[in-house]
Amino acid sequence: MRIRTNIFIWVFFATVVPLTGLMLGATYYSQSAYQQAVSHDVLSSLESVSRELERHLRDNQELAQGMARAPAVQEFVPVLAGQTAGRLPTQSRRLRAQVNRYFEGFQTILPGTFYLRLLDTNGNTLVKVSHNNRSVPAYESLSGLAYVEQEINSEKFVTRLRELAPEQAHALDLPHNRLNEMLEFNFPLLDYVVPLYQDDQWVGALTVTLGGRHLDRILDNASRLYQGELFVVENNPDDPQRHGRILYDKGSDIRFAQIRADAVFVGDKYDKQMLNEVVDSTSGLYRSEDERFHNYYVELIPYPDRLISWVLTSHIDSSVIFSPYSTIRIGIGLFGIAALIITLLLTDIGVRKVAQPVCRLAGRLKAYANGDHAQRAEEKQAIDEIGALAQAFNYLADTLDTAREQRDRAEHMMLQSNKLASIGQMAAGIGHEINNPLNNVLSYTKLLQRTLQKGEYTDAQTRQRLNADLEALRDEALRASDIVRGILNFARQVPPQYTRFEVRPWLENTLALVRQAARGRRVNLNLQCDFAGELEGDRSQLQQALINLLLNAIQASPPDTEVLIRCRNEARQLILTIRDEGEGIAPEKLDNIFDPFFSTKAEGEGSGLGLSISLGIIEYHNGTLTIENNPDAGVTATVVLPLQADSANQERVANA
């Protein structure tokens, strides 16, 4: 790829693309925040309208209850009771006329009321007033008073009336409204029914059928944020004829107070899946499948005693909400095109200043690669970066010999590492080979001591001298055996012998073994042990590991300092820490301290096997050993051992 193309790509992707992406990201972030603000504003507006609708519906319910308690209605209750019993009061017709006048006067001051009825216990209409006009009794009745509407003959409706709680307004769908074929699907609102009682006996009901004009006025005057279309849908899964029906939609000329012979459902104009999406939430945002529209909805309960809800929805075109950001993105696109053209022009200028010196430097590099190691580049360049590149080339040529030497040293170190890796295997073999003759020496020593004890040598002085020599021989053999045991431990060949022993006496005995070394270096050993229980493990091996750690801490401590040993029981584990006040371990050496033959001590002061052997012993006991520098000074070694040996671990050790 030519340098012109490279420079163009780097400039374009280093400046134009990030800047354009940043601006687009900022617009999308701002758009997301803006959309949240839109959602908050629209939902707040809908909730305000919803509260106004609920307040009006609650007023209507209280209105029906108040009318049932009116004197004119209460004076007509004996007539309803007589209608049921077949014995009408003498003033029945006068009382019916009085109720009619009351209803007519009520509709004069409350024009929104559509129908007012008084029903007997069979659900038939004795009084009906609508639009300030009373209905004339035109249908004969077997009980005395003629009906003003046809008999409904609906046992289901009568049973429902009988089950209503007294002194409450209940929402029902009156079958009377369907007696007129033109009104079969007319009333969006349910009727309010208040049962009437005399002496705790149900005698009839007052019904109020509302036209919904006031609801239309509330919705007509509601604000339409972002040019949204406001509509109300009935959510009534129990009644398929009403479920999903649009109750109000000004854009489709559908209103509460409008008498319609047919119903319009939400799927006919909007999204039929919308009601399924709003089941789990009373308010929120539902987007149409094509993402073209945002539907913000609020659910309200119009009738407290019915499982029916209204979904008040603002149907907003997405382009109206995001139109400002569409304009911004067009501007960003134009900026990107202009930046592309400018980048091409700057690239052409930059290539002329960069290409020639770079080509010259490339020629020198090629000559150097072909074996002309005397090649050097001119370091004074018009462009600082090319001058730095020339300096780097010269530096590369000058340090090539040093790099070769470093490579040779690295190869030597690698060979040394391989040798060290094989020492562990060799140690195991040497240990096994030396152990056999040492055992023989010890056996012969015992035989010679027994022979001397039998008295074959009567010279007491000679016998005493021989016994001393044999004892010295035995001690040296035992010392050599201990060395072999250490080598075998390093090679992980000697399994632990598990026993139970008390922790504190074991620690005190171990400290006694190293106390002389501590006194020699003027280091104080401080034991703090709060645990008085037992530990299961190989007492000798664990003591050897602890001695190694203590000696390391003593040797690392300056004179007149302290080595602190703490132990505690935590979660069925023995936590043992050894803390010194030395200089610590260099961070670059911490990763190598467990390597065999690695030592931070002066030459001749350590073999580098102590920590490796200790780690092997502790891991054989299913424990952990960690060593880390203290924040202030010194090193802390932490040993974690299970108090109870794992049976599976014991079996593994036994089979080792």
XYZ file of C-alpha atoms in Angstrom, residues 230-636:
407
model
C -55.385 10.696 21.651
C -57.668 7.655 21.849
C -59.206 5.424 24.525
C -59.537 1.643 24.166
C -61.567 -0.663 26.392
C -59.567 -3.605 27.789
C -62.189 -6.239 28.614
C -60.928 -9.782 27.827
C -64.049 -11.355 29.394
C -66.334 -9.749 26.786
C -65.110 -10.248 23.186
C -67.746 -7.809 21.906
C -66.225 -5.002 23.997
C -62.538 -6.000 24.202
C -60.354 -3.710 22.147
C -63.228 -1.360 21.233
C -62.243 2.260 20.661
C -64.299 4.437 23.010
C -62.841 7.767 21.946
C -60.764 8.845 18.964
C -61.199 12.395 17.760
C -59.263 11.661 14.569
C -61.747 8.908 13.641
C -64.736 10.906 14.913
C -65.457 8.400 17.679
C -66.743 9.832 20.957
C -68.225 8.648 24.214
C -71.481 10.549 23.651
C -71.819 9.314 20.072
C -74.499 6.709 19.357
C -73.098 4.177 16.897
C -74.665 1.155 15.296
C -71.269 -0.541 14.916
C -68.079 -0.749 16.964
C -64.577 0.215 15.842
C -61.766 -1.854 17.343
C -58.150 -0.906 17.934
C -56.905 -3.410 15.367
C -58.956 -1.704 12.646
C -56.876 1.483 12.831
C -53.896 0.912 15.103
C -51.959 -2.177 16.246
C -54.076 -5.118 17.370
C -51.191 -6.434 19.515
C -51.075 -3.291 21.614
C -53.417 -4.574 24.340
C -51.294 -7.729 24.703
C -48.202 -5.600 25.307
C -49.753 -3.463 28.063
C -50.935 -6.365 30.238
C -47.936 -6.305 32.608
C -47.705 -2.545 33.109
C -50.177 0.231 33.874
C -48.185 2.811 31.901
C -45.344 2.915 29.448
C -44.321 2.962 25.803
C -45.297 0.487 23.117
C -43.719 0.769 19.696
C -45.492 -0.434 16.605
C -43.942 -3.271 14.645
C -42.624 -0.974 11.907
C -41.142 1.434 14.531
C -42.938 4.325 12.803
C -45.150 5.172 15.765
C -44.704 5.516 19.510
C -47.749 4.616 21.581
C -47.568 6.047 25.099
C -50.296 4.573 27.263
C -51.797 4.872 30.729
C -54.267 2.335 32.081
C -57.134 3.453 34.312
C -59.949 1.608 36.094
C -63.307 3.264 35.270
C -65.459 0.951 37.381
C -64.015 -0.162 40.732
C -66.322 -3.209 40.917
C -65.561 -4.528 37.400
C -62.455 -6.112 35.884
C -62.517 -3.625 33.052
C -59.897 -1.031 32.245
C -59.447 1.768 29.741
C -56.152 2.294 27.970
C -55.607 5.999 27.346
C -53.092 6.217 24.499
C -51.196 8.973 22.698
C -50.313 7.785 19.185
C -47.265 9.810 18.057
C -45.377 9.641 14.780
C -41.703 8.870 15.534
C -40.531 11.341 12.905
C -42.193 14.175 14.820
C -40.260 13.287 17.993
C -36.891 12.819 16.330
C -37.134 15.387 13.531
C -34.528 17.725 15.172
C -32.021 14.892 15.338
C -32.612 13.874 11.724
C -31.567 17.380 10.675
C -28.492 17.178 12.883
C -27.454 13.849 11.340
C -27.793 15.275 7.848
C -25.438 18.083 8.908
C -22.987 15.537 10.324
C -23.085 13.648 7.015
C -22.263 16.825 5.087
C -19.450 17.517 7.530
C -18.049 14.028 6.891
C -18.054 14.584 3.125
C -16.313 17.964 3.473
C -13.759 16.453 5.851
C -13.085 13.661 3.343
C -12.269 16.172 0.602
C -10.023 18.221 2.910
C -8.251 15.049 4.032
C -7.475 14.123 0.410
C -5.932 17.544 -0.212
C -3.837 17.466 2.970
C -2.699 13.932 2.166
C -1.311 14.995 -1.217
C 0.668 17.826 0.426
C 1.945 15.596 3.220
C 3.119 12.883 0.838
C 5.469 15.265 -0.955
C 7.213 16.153 2.303
C 7.388 12.620 3.630
C 7.776 10.208 0.724
C 11.230 11.217 -0.553
C 13.164 11.034 2.753
C 11.360 7.831 3.620
C 12.385 6.254 0.299
C 16.022 7.234 0.894
C 15.927 5.718 4.350
C 14.359 2.562 2.941
C 17.292 2.222 0.524
C 19.807 2.434 3.365
C 17.873 -0.159 5.337
C 17.914 -2.513 2.378
C 21.674 -2.030 1.918
C 22.242 -2.735 5.595
C 20.160 -5.894 5.354
C 22.308 -7.045 2.417
C 25.415 -6.932 4.626
C 26.689 -3.376 4.385
C 26.826 -2.759 8.126
C 28.648 0.535 7.586
C 25.437 2.154 6.370
C 24.186 5.067 8.470
C 21.288 7.469 7.903
C 21.294 11.260 7.930
C 19.749 12.272 11.229
C 19.027 15.894 10.322
C 15.652 15.868 8.570
C 12.957 18.465 7.934
C 10.425 16.250 9.656
C 11.263 15.363 13.241
C 9.665 11.927 13.048
C 11.780 10.939 10.047
C 14.869 12.246 11.857
C 13.872 10.098 14.853
C 13.500 7.120 12.514
C 17.017 7.738 11.152
C 18.359 7.928 14.695
C 16.587 4.668 15.491
C 18.222 3.019 12.471
C 21.658 4.228 13.529
C 20.997 3.072 17.075
C 19.961 -0.330 15.739
C 23.221 -0.662 13.834
C 25.318 0.486 16.796
C 23.723 -1.930 19.260
C 23.613 -5.033 17.082
C 26.750 -6.497 18.677
C 25.310 -5.896 22.127
C 22.143 -7.710 21.095
C 24.197 -10.706 19.949
C 25.988 -10.820 23.294
C 22.691 -10.658 25.148
C 21.356 -13.459 23.010
C 24.378 -15.620 23.844
C 23.931 -14.910 27.545
C 20.242 -15.787 27.317
C 21.084 -19.097 25.672
C 23.577 -19.786 28.461
C 20.969 -19.017 31.108
C 18.509 -21.317 29.388
C 21.062 -24.142 29.519
C 21.582 -23.428 33.219
C 17.825 -23.600 33.804
C 17.697 -26.965 32.076
C 20.533 -28.185 34.281
C 18.746 -27.013 37.414
C 15.575 -28.772 36.301
C 17.434 -32.064 36.108
C 19.001 -31.676 39.590
C 15.708 -32.579 41.271
C 15.574 -35.879 39.413
C 19.238 -36.524 40.166
C 18.682 -35.750 43.859
C 16.079 -38.483 44.139
C 18.424 -41.043 42.607
C 21.371 -39.999 44.758
C 19.234 -40.123 47.888
C 18.086 -43.691 47.220
C 21.612 -44.836 46.336
C 23.208 -43.329 49.477
C 20.434 -44.464 51.799
C 21.190 -48.162 51.304
C 24.869 -48.098 52.437
C 23.975 -45.729 55.276
C 21.426 -48.233 56.533
C 24.119 -50.925 56.342
C 26.544 -48.737 58.326
C 23.932 -48.214 61.015
C 23.209 -51.951 61.137
C 26.888 -52.843 61.503
C 27.254 -50.182 64.199
C 24.482 -51.799 66.210
C 26.079 -55.258 65.792
C 29.476 -53.993 66.956
C 27.920 -52.310 70.002
C 26.172 -55.558 70.932
C 29.454 -57.469 70.536
C 31.268 -55.046 72.838
C 28.512 -55.399 75.407
C 29.082 -59.178 75.543
C 32.504 -58.544 77.144
C 34.833 -60.075 74.556
C 37.051 -57.084 75.121
C 37.948 -57.174 78.789
C 39.967 -54.023 78.630
C 37.472 -51.428 79.871
C 39.416 -48.532 78.491
C 39.617 -50.155 75.067
C 35.913 -50.994 75.170
C 35.033 -47.453 76.183
C 37.169 -46.008 73.386
C 35.581 -48.362 70.835
C 32.091 -47.475 72.072
C 32.890 -43.788 71.679
C 34.166 -44.361 68.160
C 31.085 -46.408 67.260
C 28.817 -43.746 68.733
C 30.573 -41.092 66.667
C 30.281 -43.318 63.601
C 26.565 -43.785 64.314
C 26.021 -40.014 64.748
C 27.746 -39.264 61.459
C 25.659 -41.949 59.734
C 22.485 -40.449 61.214
C 23.635 -36.994 60.105
C 24.205 -38.303 56.577
C 20.767 -39.967 56.748
C 19.205 -36.623 57.677
C 20.890 -35.051 54.644
C 19.521 -37.833 52.445
C 16.071 -37.336 53.964
C 16.259 -33.653 53.069
C 17.209 -34.511 49.502
C 14.343 -37.014 49.292
C 11.959 -34.456 50.706
C 13.149 -32.026 48.065
C 12.503 -34.666 45.406
C 9.082 -35.356 47.000
C 9.813 -39.023 47.638
C 9.164 -39.381 51.396
C 5.440 -39.503 52.297
C 4.343 -38.025 55.643
C 3.438 -40.241 58.607
C 0.158 -38.897 59.998
C -0.327 -38.613 63.783
C -2.281 -36.275 66.060
C -0.308 -33.904 68.267
C -0.983 -30.762 70.287
C -0.157 -27.584 68.433
C 1.206 -25.320 71.188
C 3.747 -27.809 72.678
C 4.845 -28.616 69.136
C 5.409 -24.925 68.397
C 7.296 -24.381 71.675
C 9.528 -27.388 70.958
C 10.231 -26.100 67.443
C 11.134 -22.647 68.739
C 13.504 -24.231 71.258
C 15.409 -25.809 68.366
C 16.056 -22.440 66.700
C 16.316 -20.239 69.794
C 20.108 -20.609 69.930
C 20.356 -19.373 66.328
C 18.095 -16.451 67.222
C 20.202 -15.510 70.259
C 23.317 -15.644 68.111
C 21.824 -12.951 65.862
C 20.210 -11.022 68.783
C 16.694 -11.699 67.479
C 13.765 -12.151 69.851
C 11.198 -14.924 69.128
C 7.652 -13.983 70.202
C 4.995 -16.744 70.129
C 1.308 -15.746 70.284
C -0.906 -18.833 70.049
C -4.624 -18.721 70.899
C -5.255 -22.297 69.791
C -4.970 -25.177 72.265
C -6.234 -27.992 70.037
C -4.595 -30.755 68.026
C -3.306 -31.017 64.466
C -3.206 -34.169 62.363
C -0.063 -34.589 60.232
C 3.584 -35.640 60.177
C 5.012 -33.910 63.229
C 8.644 -34.208 62.130
C 8.127 -33.062 58.549
C 5.983 -30.130 59.591
C 8.587 -29.226 62.206
C 11.280 -29.326 59.509
C 9.200 -26.991 57.293
C 8.601 -24.622 60.225
C 12.294 -24.612 61.161
C 13.210 -23.658 57.590
C 10.791 -20.737 57.710
C 11.992 -19.641 61.168
C 15.662 -19.783 60.157
C 14.896 -17.713 57.053
C 13.121 -15.134 59.227
C 15.967 -15.072 61.793
C 18.645 -14.708 59.131
C 16.687 -11.899 57.431
C 16.154 -9.947 60.681
C 18.532 -7.180 61.779
C 19.902 -7.348 65.351
C 17.612 -6.290 68.209
C 14.436 -6.984 66.220
C 11.629 -9.472 66.694
C 10.221 -12.446 64.802
C 6.509 -12.746 65.601
C 4.873 -16.195 65.376
C 1.080 -16.292 65.543
C -1.349 -19.191 65.250
C -5.123 -19.363 65.294
C -7.975 -21.693 64.354
C -10.218 -20.480 61.557
C -12.817 -22.603 59.714
C -11.242 -25.907 60.862
C -7.833 -24.762 59.659
C -4.636 -23.839 61.472
C -3.422 -20.392 60.343
C 0.262 -19.949 61.209
C 2.129 -16.710 60.361
C 5.838 -15.884 60.775
C 6.655 -12.174 60.472
C 10.135 -10.672 60.473
C 11.358 -7.064 60.382
C 14.003 -7.426 57.704
C 14.418 -5.639 54.397
C 11.955 -7.864 52.524
C 12.347 -9.557 49.162
C 12.792 -7.682 45.908
C 9.505 -7.807 43.932
C 11.229 -9.267 40.875
C 12.484 -12.182 43.014
C 9.196 -13.089 44.708
C 8.136 -15.325 41.802
C 11.351 -17.414 42.100
C 11.691 -17.949 45.867
C 10.215 -21.482 45.707
C 12.507 -22.555 42.844
C 15.076 -25.204 43.896
C 18.545 -23.784 44.644
C 17.289 -20.205 44.359
C 18.484 -18.138 47.316
C 18.578 -14.463 48.222
C 21.348 -15.064 50.805
C 25.024 -14.498 50.276
C 26.984 -17.277 48.610
C 27.756 -20.081 51.044
C 24.960 -19.156 53.522
C 22.188 -21.237 51.986
C 21.512 -24.055 49.563
C 18.278 -22.671 48.161
C 16.362 -25.860 49.075
C 14.713 -24.753 52.340
C 11.608 -23.055 50.930
C 11.209 -25.666 48.204
C 11.304 -28.478 50.783
C 8.917 -26.603 53.081
C 6.478 -26.010 50.235
C 6.545 -29.688 49.301
C 5.871 -30.793 52.885
C 2.983 -28.370 53.345
C 1.388 -29.220 50.004
C 1.691 -32.940 50.875
C -0.448 -32.075 53.923
C -3.027 -30.469 51.620
C -2.040 -27.010 52.901
C -0.780 -23.766 51.395
C 2.331 -21.628 51.910
C 2.438 -17.982 50.848
C 5.241 -15.453 51.310
C 4.696 -11.735 50.801
C 6.319 -8.461 51.738
C 4.836 -6.437 54.585
C 3.568 -2.926 53.831
C 6.078 -1.388 56.252
C 9.088 -3.727 56.404
C 9.954 -7.378 56.459
C 8.278 -10.521 55.163
C 5.315 -12.563 56.385
